[in-house]
PDB file of C-alpha atoms in Angstrom:
ATOM      1  CA  MET U   1      -4.261  -9.763  14.380  1.00 81.00           C
ATOM      2  CA  ALA U   2      -1.489  -7.642  12.950  1.00 84.00           C
ATOM      3  CA  THR U   3       0.577  -8.931  10.055  1.00 94.00           C
ATOM      4  CA  LYS U   4       4.348  -9.177  10.491  1.00 95.00           C
ATOM      5  CA  ARG U   5       4.730  -6.040   8.364  1.00 96.00           C
ATOM      6  CA  GLU U   6       2.309  -4.147  10.642  1.00 96.00           C
ATOM      7  CA  GLN U   7       4.087  -5.539  13.698  1.00 97.00           C
ATOM      8  CA  ILE U   8       7.387  -4.193  12.356  1.00 98.00           C
ATOM      9  CA  LEU U   9       5.895  -0.803  11.527  1.00 98.00           C
ATOM     10  CA  ASP U  10       4.204  -0.518  14.927  1.00 97.00           C
ATOM     11  CA  ALA U  11       7.540  -1.323  16.576  1.00 98.00           C
ATOM     12  CA  ALA U  12       9.239   1.278  14.362  1.00 98.00           C
ATOM     13  CA  ILE U  13       6.667   3.867  15.471  1.00 98.00           C
ATOM     14  CA  GLU U  14       7.401   2.983  19.085  1.00 98.00           C
ATOM     15  CA  VAL U  15      11.160   3.293  18.552  1.00 98.00           C
ATOM     16  CA  LEU U  16      10.858   6.542  16.609  1.00 97.00           C
ATOM     17  CA  GLY U  17       8.447   8.039  19.135  1.00 97.00           C
ATOM     18  CA  THR U  18      10.485   7.091  22.203  1.00 97.00           C
ATOM     19  CA  ARG U  19      14.096   7.236  20.995  1.00 97.00           C
ATOM     20  CA  GLY U  20      13.858   9.807  18.203  1.00 95.00           C
ATOM     21  CA  SER U  21      15.103   9.523  14.665  1.00 94.00           C
ATOM     22  CA  ARG U  22      18.682   8.764  15.699  1.00 94.00           C
ATOM     23  CA  GLY U  23      17.460   5.725  17.627  1.00 96.00           C
ATOM     24  CA  LEU U  24      15.577   4.273  14.664  1.00 97.00           C
ATOM     25  CA  THR U  25      17.625   1.441  13.223  1.00 97.00           C
ATOM     26  CA  HIS U  26      16.611  -1.845  11.649  1.00 97.00           C
ATOM     27  CA  ARG U  27      18.174  -3.660  14.605  1.00 97.00           C
ATOM     28  CA  ALA U  28      16.288  -1.514  17.157  1.00 98.00           C
ATOM     29  CA  VAL U  29      13.015  -2.269  15.373  1.00 98.00           C
ATOM     30  CA  ASP U  30      13.780  -6.005  15.299  1.00 98.00           C
ATOM     31  CA  GLN U  31      14.391  -5.906  19.051  1.00 98.00           C
ATOM     32  CA  ALA U  32      11.271  -3.830  19.788  1.00 98.00           C
ATOM     33  CA  ALA U  33       9.142  -6.173  17.651  1.00 97.00           C
ATOM     34  CA  GLU U  34      10.802  -9.194  19.306  1.00 96.00           C
ATOM     35  CA  LEU U  35      11.700 -10.595  15.909  1.00 96.00           C
ATOM     36  CA  PRO U  36      14.898 -12.262  14.700  1.00 96.00           C
ATOM     37  CA  ALA U  37      17.680  -9.991  13.535  1.00 96.00           C
ATOM     38  CA  GLY U  38      17.225  -9.019   9.888  1.00 96.00           C
ATOM     39  CA  SER U  39      13.419  -9.204   9.917  1.00 96.00           C
ATOM     40  CA  THR U  40      12.919  -5.471   9.450  1.00 97.00           C
ATOM     41  CA  SER U  41      15.481  -5.419   6.660  1.00 97.00           C
ATOM     42  CA  ASN U  42      13.600  -8.191   4.863  1.00 96.00           C
ATOM     43  CA  TYR U  43      10.531  -5.933   4.637  1.00 97.00           C
ATOM     44  CA  PHE U  44      12.245  -2.548   4.377  1.00 97.00           C
ATOM     45  CA  ARG U  45      15.687  -2.677   2.763  1.00 96.00           C
ATOM     46  CA  THR U  46      16.541   0.953   3.411  1.00 96.00           C
ATOM     47  CA  ARG U  47      15.935   3.464   6.173  1.00 95.00           C
ATOM     48  CA  GLU U  48      13.968   5.575   3.698  1.00 95.00           C
ATOM     49  CA  ALA U  49      11.678   2.637   2.867  1.00 96.00           C
ATOM     50  CA  LEU U  50      11.144   2.040   6.592  1.00 97.00           C
ATOM     51  CA  LEU U  51      10.306   5.706   7.174  1.00 97.00           C
ATOM     52  CA  CYS U  52       7.826   5.700   4.263  1.00 95.00           C
ATOM     53  CA  GLY U  53       6.240   2.585   5.729  1.00 96.00           C
ATOM     54  CA  VAL U  54       5.986   4.298   9.112  1.00 97.00           C
ATOM     55  CA  ALA U  55       4.289   7.326   7.516  1.00 94.00           C
ATOM     56  CA  GLU U  56       1.725   5.079   5.819  1.00 94.00           C
ATOM     57  CA  ARG U  57       1.109   3.066   8.995  1.00 95.00           C
ATOM     58  CA  LEU U  58       0.603   6.254  11.002  1.00 94.00           C
ATOM     59  CA  GLU U  59      -2.010   7.353   8.508  1.00 90.00           C
ATOM     60  CA  GLN U  60      -3.806   3.980   8.708  1.00 90.00           C
ATOM     61  CA  ARG U  61      -3.926   4.100  12.483  1.00 90.00           C
ATOM     62  CA  ASP U  62      -4.990   7.765  12.568  1.00 85.00           C
ATOM     63  CA  HIS U  63      -7.742   7.110  10.031  1.00 82.00           C
ATOM     64  CA  ALA U  64      -9.070   4.220  12.124  1.00 84.00           C
ATOM     65  CA  ASP U  65      -9.012   6.346  15.295  1.00 80.00           C
ATOM     66  CA  TRP U  66     -10.667   9.319  13.608  1.00 77.00           C
ATOM     67  CA  THR U  67     -13.404   7.116  12.107  1.00 77.00           C
ATOM     68  CA  ALA U  68     -14.106   5.436  15.444  1.00 77.00           C
ATOM     69  CA  LEU U  69     -14.194   8.772  17.255  1.00 71.00           C
ATOM     70  CA  HIS U  70     -16.528  10.299  14.685  1.00 67.00           C
ATOM     71  CA  ARG U  71     -18.933   7.345  14.966  1.00 69.00           C
ATOM     72  CA  VAL U  72     -19.189   7.689  18.744  1.00 64.00           C
ATOM     73  CA  LEU U  73     -20.052  11.377  18.859  1.00 62.00           C
ATOM     74  CA  GLY U  74     -23.450  11.579  17.199  1.00 64.00           C
ATOM     75  CA  PRO U  75     -25.035  14.114  14.828  1.00 66.00           C
ATOM     76  CA  PRO U  76     -22.844  16.634  13.000  1.00 73.00           C
ATOM     77  CA  THR U  77     -23.300  19.879  14.942  1.00 83.00           C
ATOM     78  CA  VAL U  78     -20.858  22.549  16.048  1.00 86.00           C
ATOM     79  CA  ASP U  79     -20.884  20.950  19.520  1.00 87.00           C
ATOM     80  CA  HIS U  80     -20.110  17.572  17.942  1.00 83.00           C
ATOM     81  CA  LEU U  81     -17.258  19.124  15.963  1.00 84.00           C
ATOM     82  CA  VAL U  82     -15.753  20.810  19.039  1.00 89.00           C
ATOM     83  CA  ASP U  83     -16.017  17.570  20.991  1.00 86.00           C
ATOM     84  CA  ALA U  84     -14.426  15.529  18.193  1.00 83.00           C
ATOM     85  CA  LEU U  85     -11.540  17.940  17.727  1.00 86.00           C
ATOM     86  CA  ALA U  86     -10.898  18.258  21.470  1.00 90.00           C
ATOM     87  CA  ARG U  87     -10.913  14.497  21.875  1.00 87.00           C
ATOM     88  CA  PHE U  88      -8.557  14.108  18.950  1.00 86.00           C
ATOM     89  CA  ILE U  89      -6.060  16.621  20.398  1.00 90.00           C
ATOM     90  CA  THR U  90      -6.252  15.006  23.823  1.00 90.00           C
ATOM     91  CA  HIS U  91      -5.887  11.508  22.376  1.00 89.00           C
ATOM     92  CA  ALA U  92      -2.918  12.541  20.212  1.00 90.00           C
ATOM     93  CA  THR U  93      -1.088  14.019  23.196  1.00 92.00           C
ATOM     94  CA  THR U  94      -1.904  11.433  25.856  1.00 92.00           C
ATOM     95  CA  THR U  95      -2.917   7.941  24.768  1.00 91.00           C
ATOM     96  CA  ASP U  96      -1.117   8.237  21.426  1.00 91.00           C
ATOM     97  CA  ARG U  97       1.686  10.559  22.526  1.00 94.00           C
ATOM     98  CA  VAL U  98       4.389   8.191  21.249  1.00 96.00           C
ATOM     99  CA  ARG U  99       2.708   7.933  17.871  1.00 95.00           C
ATOM    100  CA  THR U 100       2.448  11.718  17.642  1.00 94.00           C
ATOM    101  CA  GLN U 101       6.093  12.132  18.622  1.00 95.00           C
ATOM    102  CA  ALA U 102       7.011   9.613  15.917  1.00 96.00           C
ATOM    103  CA  ARG U 103       5.139  11.716  13.372  1.00 93.00           C
ATOM    104  CA  LEU U 104       7.002  14.838  14.453  1.00 93.00           C
ATOM    105  CA  ALA U 105      10.303  12.981  14.113  1.00 95.00           C
ATOM    106  CA  LEU U 106       9.231  12.003  10.583  1.00 94.00           C
ATOM    107  CA  PHE U 107       8.764  15.662   9.697  1.00 92.00           C
ATOM    108  CA  GLY U 108      12.418  16.234  10.537  1.00 92.00           C
ATOM    109  CA  GLU U 109      13.518  13.239   8.483  1.00 92.00           C
ATOM    110  CA  SER U 110      11.379  14.325   5.543  1.00 92.00           C
ATOM    111  CA  GLN U 111      13.490  17.432   4.999  1.00 92.00           C
ATOM    112  CA  ALA U 112      16.206  15.285   3.425  1.00 92.00           C
ATOM    113  CA  MET U 113      14.007  12.530   1.973  1.00 93.00           C
ATOM    114  CA  PRO U 114      11.446  13.634  -0.632  1.00 94.00           C
ATOM    115  CA  THR U 115       9.678  10.252  -0.660  1.00 94.00           C
ATOM    116  CA  VAL U 116       9.086  10.488   3.098  1.00 93.00           C
ATOM    117  CA  ALA U 117       7.874  14.077   2.665  1.00 93.00           C
ATOM    118  CA  GLU U 118       5.432  12.924  -0.017  1.00 93.00           C
ATOM    119  CA  SER U 119       4.106  10.099   2.186  1.00 91.00           C
ATOM    120  CA  LEU U 120       3.551  12.567   5.017  1.00 90.00           C
ATOM    121  CA  ARG U 121       1.840  15.096   2.727  1.00 91.00           C
ATOM    122  CA  ARG U 122      -0.457  12.444   1.331  1.00 90.00           C
ATOM    123  CA  GLY U 123      -1.408  11.165   4.776  1.00 85.00           C
ATOM    124  CA  HIS U 124      -1.904  14.616   6.255  1.00 85.00           C
ATOM    125  CA  GLY U 125      -4.003  15.581   3.243  1.00 87.00           C
ATOM    126  CA  ARG U 126      -6.339  12.628   3.758  1.00 85.00           C
ATOM    127  CA  LEU U 127      -6.743  13.359   7.462  1.00 82.00           C
ATOM    128  CA  ARG U 128      -7.286  17.033   6.691  1.00 84.00           C
ATOM    129  CA  GLU U 129     -10.038  16.038   4.239  1.00 86.00           C
ATOM    130  CA  GLN U 130     -11.767  14.100   7.019  1.00 82.00           C
ATOM    131  CA  ALA U 131     -11.655  17.114   9.319  1.00 80.00           C
ATOM    132  CA  VAL U 132     -12.914  19.401   6.541  1.00 83.00           C
ATOM    133  CA  ASP U 133     -15.770  16.961   5.831  1.00 84.00           C
ATOM    134  CA  LEU U 134     -16.699  16.856   9.514  1.00 82.00           C
ATOM    135  CA  ALA U 135     -16.610  20.661   9.699  1.00 85.00           C
ATOM    136  CA  ALA U 136     -18.745  20.926   6.533  1.00 85.00           C
ATOM    137  CA  GLN U 137     -21.386  18.730   8.170  1.00 83.00           C
ATOM    138  CA  ALA U 138     -21.469  21.272  11.004  1.00 84.00           C
ATOM    139  CA  GLY U 139     -21.843  24.104   8.465  1.00 87.00           C
ATOM    140  CA  ILE U 140     -18.232  25.341   8.373  1.00 89.00           C
ATOM    141  CA  GLY U 141     -16.660  25.910   4.971  1.00 89.00           C
ATOM    142  CA  PRO U 142     -13.371  24.394   3.780  1.00 88.00           C
ATOM    143  CA  ILE U 143     -11.219  27.512   4.258  1.00 90.00           C
ATOM    144  CA  ASP U 144     -12.425  27.959   7.836  1.00 91.00           C
ATOM    145  CA  ALA U 145     -12.077  24.216   8.457  1.00 89.00           C
ATOM    146  CA  GLY U 146      -8.462  24.542   7.336  1.00 89.00           C
ATOM    147  CA  ILE U 147      -7.971  27.164  10.039  1.00 92.00           C
ATOM    148  CA  LEU U 148      -9.332  24.683  12.592  1.00 90.00           C
ATOM    149  CA  VAL U 149      -6.953  21.958  11.396  1.00 89.00           C
ATOM    150  CA  ASP U 150      -4.004  24.338  11.540  1.00 91.00           C
ATOM    151  CA  TYR U 151      -4.996  25.310  15.086  1.00 92.00           C
ATOM    152  CA  MET U 152      -5.189  21.626  16.029  1.00 90.00           C
ATOM    153  CA  ASP U 153      -1.690  20.998  14.667  1.00 90.00           C
ATOM    154  CA  GLY U 154      -0.361  23.872  16.745  1.00 92.00           C
ATOM    155  CA  ALA U 155      -2.273  22.825  19.867  1.00 93.00           C
ATOM    156  CA  VAL U 156      -0.807  19.319  19.626  1.00 92.00           C
ATOM    157  CA  ILE U 157       2.728  20.671  19.363  1.00 91.00           C
ATOM    158  CA  HIS U 158       2.183  23.041  22.300  1.00 90.00           C
ATOM    159  CA  ARG U 159       0.889  20.228  24.474  1.00 92.00           C
ATOM    160  CA  LEU U 160       3.742  17.884  23.507  1.00 90.00           C
ATOM    161  CA  THR U 161       6.436  20.462  24.157  1.00 87.00           C
ATOM    162  CA  GLY U 162       5.051  21.386  27.551  1.00 83.00           C
ATOM    163  CA  ALA U 163       3.932  24.891  26.567  1.00 75.00           C
ATOM    164  CA  GLU U 164       0.367  23.978  27.556  1.00 71.00           C
ATOM    165  CA  PRO U 165       0.642  20.703  29.502  1.00 67.00           C
ATOM    166  CA  GLY U 166      -2.696  19.123  30.321  1.00 70.00           C
ATOM    167  CA  LYS U 167      -4.659  22.177  29.188  1.00 77.00           C
ATOM    168  CA  ASP U 168      -8.130  21.216  28.012  1.00 86.00           C
ATOM    169  CA  PRO U 169      -8.316  22.270  24.349  1.00 91.00           C
ATOM    170  CA  ARG U 170     -12.110  22.471  24.396  1.00 92.00           C
ATOM    171  CA  GLU U 171     -12.459  26.135  25.449  1.00 92.00           C
ATOM    172  CA  ALA U 172     -10.182  27.504  22.718  1.00 92.00           C
ATOM    173  CA  LEU U 173     -11.644  25.135  20.124  1.00 92.00           C
ATOM    174  CA  GLU U 174     -15.155  26.189  21.038  1.00 92.00           C
ATOM    175  CA  ARG U 175     -14.287  29.892  20.730  1.00 93.00           C
ATOM    176  CA  LEU U 176     -12.557  29.370  17.412  1.00 93.00           C
ATOM    177  CA  THR U 177     -15.222  27.036  16.003  1.00 90.00           C
ATOM    178  CA  ARG U 178     -18.085  29.299  17.017  1.00 88.00           C
ATOM    179  CA  THR U 179     -16.260  32.293  15.533  1.00 91.00           C
ATOM    180  CA  LEU U 180     -15.875  30.429  12.241  1.00 89.00           C
ATOM    181  CA  SER U 181     -19.451  29.100  12.305  1.00 84.00           C
ATOM    182  CA  PRO U 182     -21.741  30.651   9.672  1.00 79.00           C
ATOM    183  CA  THR U 183     -24.460  31.226  12.286  1.00 67.00           C
ATOM    184  CA  ARG U 184     -22.024  33.425  14.228  1.00 53.00           C
ATOM    185  CA  LYS U 185     -20.948  35.291  11.088  1.00 47.00           C
ATOM    186  CA  ALA U 186     -24.552  36.100  10.218  1.00 42.00           C
ATOM    187  CA  ARG U 187     -25.067  38.042  13.455  1.00 39.00           C
TER     188      ARG U 187
END
């Protein structure tokens, strides 16, 4: 069961992801969380504190999803890696579309709030490390794994903005991953 703090942050993610950054207010979060007026303010006195909390909560939820996905897929092979990355992109742009849109709204807010920018950098860095570790298990080095992560970021944005709606990311990921794979390079 979620704590009240988590309930507030999950409601803030929902508000940010559906209404955008202009719609994110303490009052809107209270209403979305179905809590008495002032509840959000009791936990997060300022908008900046709320946004930092949202960034940290996004990271927690992403980490849990990534860990669960990784556990389900089996041994660390290039096929496993392609499957994991494709599932992550699809999940981020369908099931967790609102959460992903909230993260993108945070990027905009972070331009004027260094503490929010730092929270986002820290969270993205940890998730990037997980992807690099997964790629390393499949034999792909950290620089090439970084290319995969950058591609994933771009693929998510393209899918969210309608540039590639519903396109299965697997084919492009497989081409890119196999190109970066050391067994391919040795040929």
